[in-house]
PDB file of C-alpha atoms in Angstrom:
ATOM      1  CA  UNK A   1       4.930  -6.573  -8.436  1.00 79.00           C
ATOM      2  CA  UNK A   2       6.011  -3.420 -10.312  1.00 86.00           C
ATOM      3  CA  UNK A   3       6.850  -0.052  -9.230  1.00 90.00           C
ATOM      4  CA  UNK A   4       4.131   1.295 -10.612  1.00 92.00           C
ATOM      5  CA  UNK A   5       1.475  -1.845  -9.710  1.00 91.00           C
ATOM      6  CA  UNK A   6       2.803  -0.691  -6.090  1.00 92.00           C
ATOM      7  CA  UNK A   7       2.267   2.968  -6.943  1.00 95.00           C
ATOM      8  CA  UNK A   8      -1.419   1.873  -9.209  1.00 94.00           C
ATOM      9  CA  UNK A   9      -2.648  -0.225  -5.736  1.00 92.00           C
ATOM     10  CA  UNK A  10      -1.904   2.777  -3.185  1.00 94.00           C
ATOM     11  CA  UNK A  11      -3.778   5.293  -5.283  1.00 96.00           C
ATOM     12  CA  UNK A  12      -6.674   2.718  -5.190  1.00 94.00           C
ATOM     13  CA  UNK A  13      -6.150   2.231  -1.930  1.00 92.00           C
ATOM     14  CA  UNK A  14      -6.354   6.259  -0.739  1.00 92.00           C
ATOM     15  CA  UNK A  15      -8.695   6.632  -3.580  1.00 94.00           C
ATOM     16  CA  UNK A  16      -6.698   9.447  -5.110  1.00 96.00           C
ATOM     17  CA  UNK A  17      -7.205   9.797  -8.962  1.00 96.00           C
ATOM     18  CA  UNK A  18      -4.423   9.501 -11.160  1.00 96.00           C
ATOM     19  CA  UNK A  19      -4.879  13.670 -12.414  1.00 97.00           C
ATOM     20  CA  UNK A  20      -5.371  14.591  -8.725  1.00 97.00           C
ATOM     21  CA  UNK A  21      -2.269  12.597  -7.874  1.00 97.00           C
ATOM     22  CA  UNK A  22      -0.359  14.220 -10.939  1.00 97.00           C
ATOM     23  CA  UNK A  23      -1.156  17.287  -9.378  1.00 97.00           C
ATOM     24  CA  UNK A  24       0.040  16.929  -6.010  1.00 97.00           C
ATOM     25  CA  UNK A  25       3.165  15.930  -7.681  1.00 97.00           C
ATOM     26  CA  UNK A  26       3.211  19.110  -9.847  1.00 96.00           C
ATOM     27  CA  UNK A  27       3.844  16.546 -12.230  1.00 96.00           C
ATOM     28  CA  UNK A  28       2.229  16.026 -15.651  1.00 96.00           C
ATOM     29  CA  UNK A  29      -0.477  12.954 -15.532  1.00 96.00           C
ATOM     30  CA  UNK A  30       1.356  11.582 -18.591  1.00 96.00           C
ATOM     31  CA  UNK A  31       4.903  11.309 -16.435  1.00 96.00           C
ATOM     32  CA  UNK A  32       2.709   9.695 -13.701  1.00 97.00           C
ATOM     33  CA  UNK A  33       1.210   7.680 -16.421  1.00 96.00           C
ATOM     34  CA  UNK A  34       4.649   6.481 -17.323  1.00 95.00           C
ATOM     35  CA  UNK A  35       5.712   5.660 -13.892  1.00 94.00           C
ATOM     36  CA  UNK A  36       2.429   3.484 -13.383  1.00 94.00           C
ATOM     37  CA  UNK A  37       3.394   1.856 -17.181  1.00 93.00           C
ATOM     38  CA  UNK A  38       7.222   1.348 -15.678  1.00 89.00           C
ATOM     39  CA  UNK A  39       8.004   3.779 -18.673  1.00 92.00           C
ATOM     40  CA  UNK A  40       9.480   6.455 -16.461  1.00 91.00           C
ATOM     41  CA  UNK A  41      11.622   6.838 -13.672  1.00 90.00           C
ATOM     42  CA  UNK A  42      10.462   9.184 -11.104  1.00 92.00           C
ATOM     43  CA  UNK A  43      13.791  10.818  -9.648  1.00 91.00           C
ATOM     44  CA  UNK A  44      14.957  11.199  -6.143  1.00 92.00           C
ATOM     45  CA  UNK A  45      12.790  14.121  -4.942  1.00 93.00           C
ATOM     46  CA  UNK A  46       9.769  12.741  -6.695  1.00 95.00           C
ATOM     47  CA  UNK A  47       9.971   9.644  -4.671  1.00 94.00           C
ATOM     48  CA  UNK A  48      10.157  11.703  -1.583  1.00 95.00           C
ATOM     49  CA  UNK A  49       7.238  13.442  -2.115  1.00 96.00           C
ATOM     50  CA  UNK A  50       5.074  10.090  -3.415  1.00 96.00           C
ATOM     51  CA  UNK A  51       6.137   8.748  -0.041  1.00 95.00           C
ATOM     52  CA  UNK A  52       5.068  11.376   2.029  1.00 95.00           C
ATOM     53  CA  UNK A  53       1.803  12.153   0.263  1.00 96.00           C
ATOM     54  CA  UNK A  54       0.520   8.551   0.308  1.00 95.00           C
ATOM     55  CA  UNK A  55       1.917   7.553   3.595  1.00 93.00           C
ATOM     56  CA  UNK A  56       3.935   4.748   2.754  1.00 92.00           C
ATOM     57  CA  UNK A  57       8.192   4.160   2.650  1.00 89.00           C
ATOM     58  CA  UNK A  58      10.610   3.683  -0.381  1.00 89.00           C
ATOM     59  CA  UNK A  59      10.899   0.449   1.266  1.00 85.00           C
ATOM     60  CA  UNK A  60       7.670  -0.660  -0.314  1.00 85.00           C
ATOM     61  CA  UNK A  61       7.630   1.304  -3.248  1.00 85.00           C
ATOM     62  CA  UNK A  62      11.248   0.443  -4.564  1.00 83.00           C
ATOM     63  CA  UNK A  63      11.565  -2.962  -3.298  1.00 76.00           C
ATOM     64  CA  UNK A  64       9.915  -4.504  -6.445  1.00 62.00           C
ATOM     65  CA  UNK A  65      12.104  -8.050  -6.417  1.00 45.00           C
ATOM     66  CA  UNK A  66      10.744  -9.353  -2.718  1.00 54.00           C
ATOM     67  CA  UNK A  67       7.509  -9.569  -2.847  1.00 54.00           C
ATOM     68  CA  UNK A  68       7.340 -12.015   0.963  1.00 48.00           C
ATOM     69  CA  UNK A  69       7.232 -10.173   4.257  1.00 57.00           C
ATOM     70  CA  UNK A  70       6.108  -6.496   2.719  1.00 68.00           C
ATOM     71  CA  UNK A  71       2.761  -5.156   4.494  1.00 72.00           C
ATOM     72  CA  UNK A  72       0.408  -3.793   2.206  1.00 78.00           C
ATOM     73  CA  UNK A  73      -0.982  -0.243   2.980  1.00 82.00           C
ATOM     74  CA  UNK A  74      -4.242  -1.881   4.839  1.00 86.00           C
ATOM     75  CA  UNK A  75      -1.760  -4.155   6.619  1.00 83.00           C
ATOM     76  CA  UNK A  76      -0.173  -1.765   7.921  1.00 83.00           C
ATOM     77  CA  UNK A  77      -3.115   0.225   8.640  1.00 86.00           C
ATOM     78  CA  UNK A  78      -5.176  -2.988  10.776  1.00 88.00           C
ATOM     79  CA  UNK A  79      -1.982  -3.603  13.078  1.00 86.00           C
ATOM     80  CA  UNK A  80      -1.815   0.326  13.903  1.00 87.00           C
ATOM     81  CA  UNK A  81      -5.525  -0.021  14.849  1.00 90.00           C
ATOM     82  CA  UNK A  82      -4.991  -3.255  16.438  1.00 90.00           C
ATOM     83  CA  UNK A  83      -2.096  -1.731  18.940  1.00 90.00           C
ATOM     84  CA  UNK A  84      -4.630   0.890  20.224  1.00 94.00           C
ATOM     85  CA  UNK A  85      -7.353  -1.910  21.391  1.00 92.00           C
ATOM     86  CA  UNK A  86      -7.833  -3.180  24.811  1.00 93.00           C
ATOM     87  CA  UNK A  87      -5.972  -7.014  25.059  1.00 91.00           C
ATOM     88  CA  UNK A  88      -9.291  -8.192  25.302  1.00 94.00           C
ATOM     89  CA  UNK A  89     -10.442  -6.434  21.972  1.00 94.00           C
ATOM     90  CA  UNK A  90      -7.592  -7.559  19.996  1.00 91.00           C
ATOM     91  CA  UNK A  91      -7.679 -11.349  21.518  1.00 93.00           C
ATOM     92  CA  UNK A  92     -11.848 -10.849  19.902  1.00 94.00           C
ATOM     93  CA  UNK A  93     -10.216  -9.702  16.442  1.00 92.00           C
ATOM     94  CA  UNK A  94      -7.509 -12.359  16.716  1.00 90.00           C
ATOM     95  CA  UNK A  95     -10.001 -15.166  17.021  1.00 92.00           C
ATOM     96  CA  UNK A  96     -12.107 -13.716  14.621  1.00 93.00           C
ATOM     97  CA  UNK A  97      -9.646 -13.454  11.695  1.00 89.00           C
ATOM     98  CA  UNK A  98      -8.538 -17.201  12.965  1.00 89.00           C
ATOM     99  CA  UNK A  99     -12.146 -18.693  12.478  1.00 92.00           C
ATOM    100  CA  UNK A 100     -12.112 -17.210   8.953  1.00 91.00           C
ATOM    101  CA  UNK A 101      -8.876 -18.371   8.217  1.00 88.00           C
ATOM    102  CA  UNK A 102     -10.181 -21.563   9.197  1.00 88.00           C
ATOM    103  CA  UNK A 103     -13.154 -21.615   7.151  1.00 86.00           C
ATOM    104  CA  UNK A 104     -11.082 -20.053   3.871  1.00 84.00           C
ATOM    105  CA  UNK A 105      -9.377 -23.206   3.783  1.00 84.00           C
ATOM    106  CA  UNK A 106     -12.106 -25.654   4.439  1.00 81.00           C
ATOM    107  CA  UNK A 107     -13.531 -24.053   1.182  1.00 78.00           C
ATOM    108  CA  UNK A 108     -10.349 -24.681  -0.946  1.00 73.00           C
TER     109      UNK A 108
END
């Protein structure tokens, strides 16, 4: 996955518009246009501020080669919700996510 799939699936993902996102930036939505087309480069302070605006670290967004063991955005969002459940609630969610699991691959 590409810098700017990464960059493409966390707008989706806060549903932020590309020309809203530009202008958060103070960017021009044809530079973020180029950074979504991996056309552009966004520079240092740019990727600073596209990590703190959509929540996320350089990590994900510049680690474009490994694609195993990165969390996606709702990933990473379901375990913070997870840690704030009772034991009992997350052992319900566990098993739940377990019996689909389970009946994902009886399908396949």
């Amino acid at each position: 996955m590409t810098f700017g799939d990464r960059l493409l699936n966390l707008l989706d993902e806060k549903e932020i518009s590309q020309k809203d996102f530009a202008a958060m930036l103070n960017i021009a939505p044809s530079t973020l246009n180029g950074y979504i087309k991996n056309k552009r480069q966004p520079d240092f302070e740019v990727i600073k501020n596209i990590v703190f605006i959509l929540d996320t670290s350089a990590d994900y967004l510049l680690d474009c080669m490994r694609e195993s063991g990165k969390l996606t955005v709702k990933e990473k969002s379901l375990i913070a919700k997870m840690r704030i459940l009772s034991g009992e609630q997350q052992e319900i969610i566990y098993d739940l996510v377990n019996i689909t699991a389970k009946k994902n691959e009886k399908r396949q």
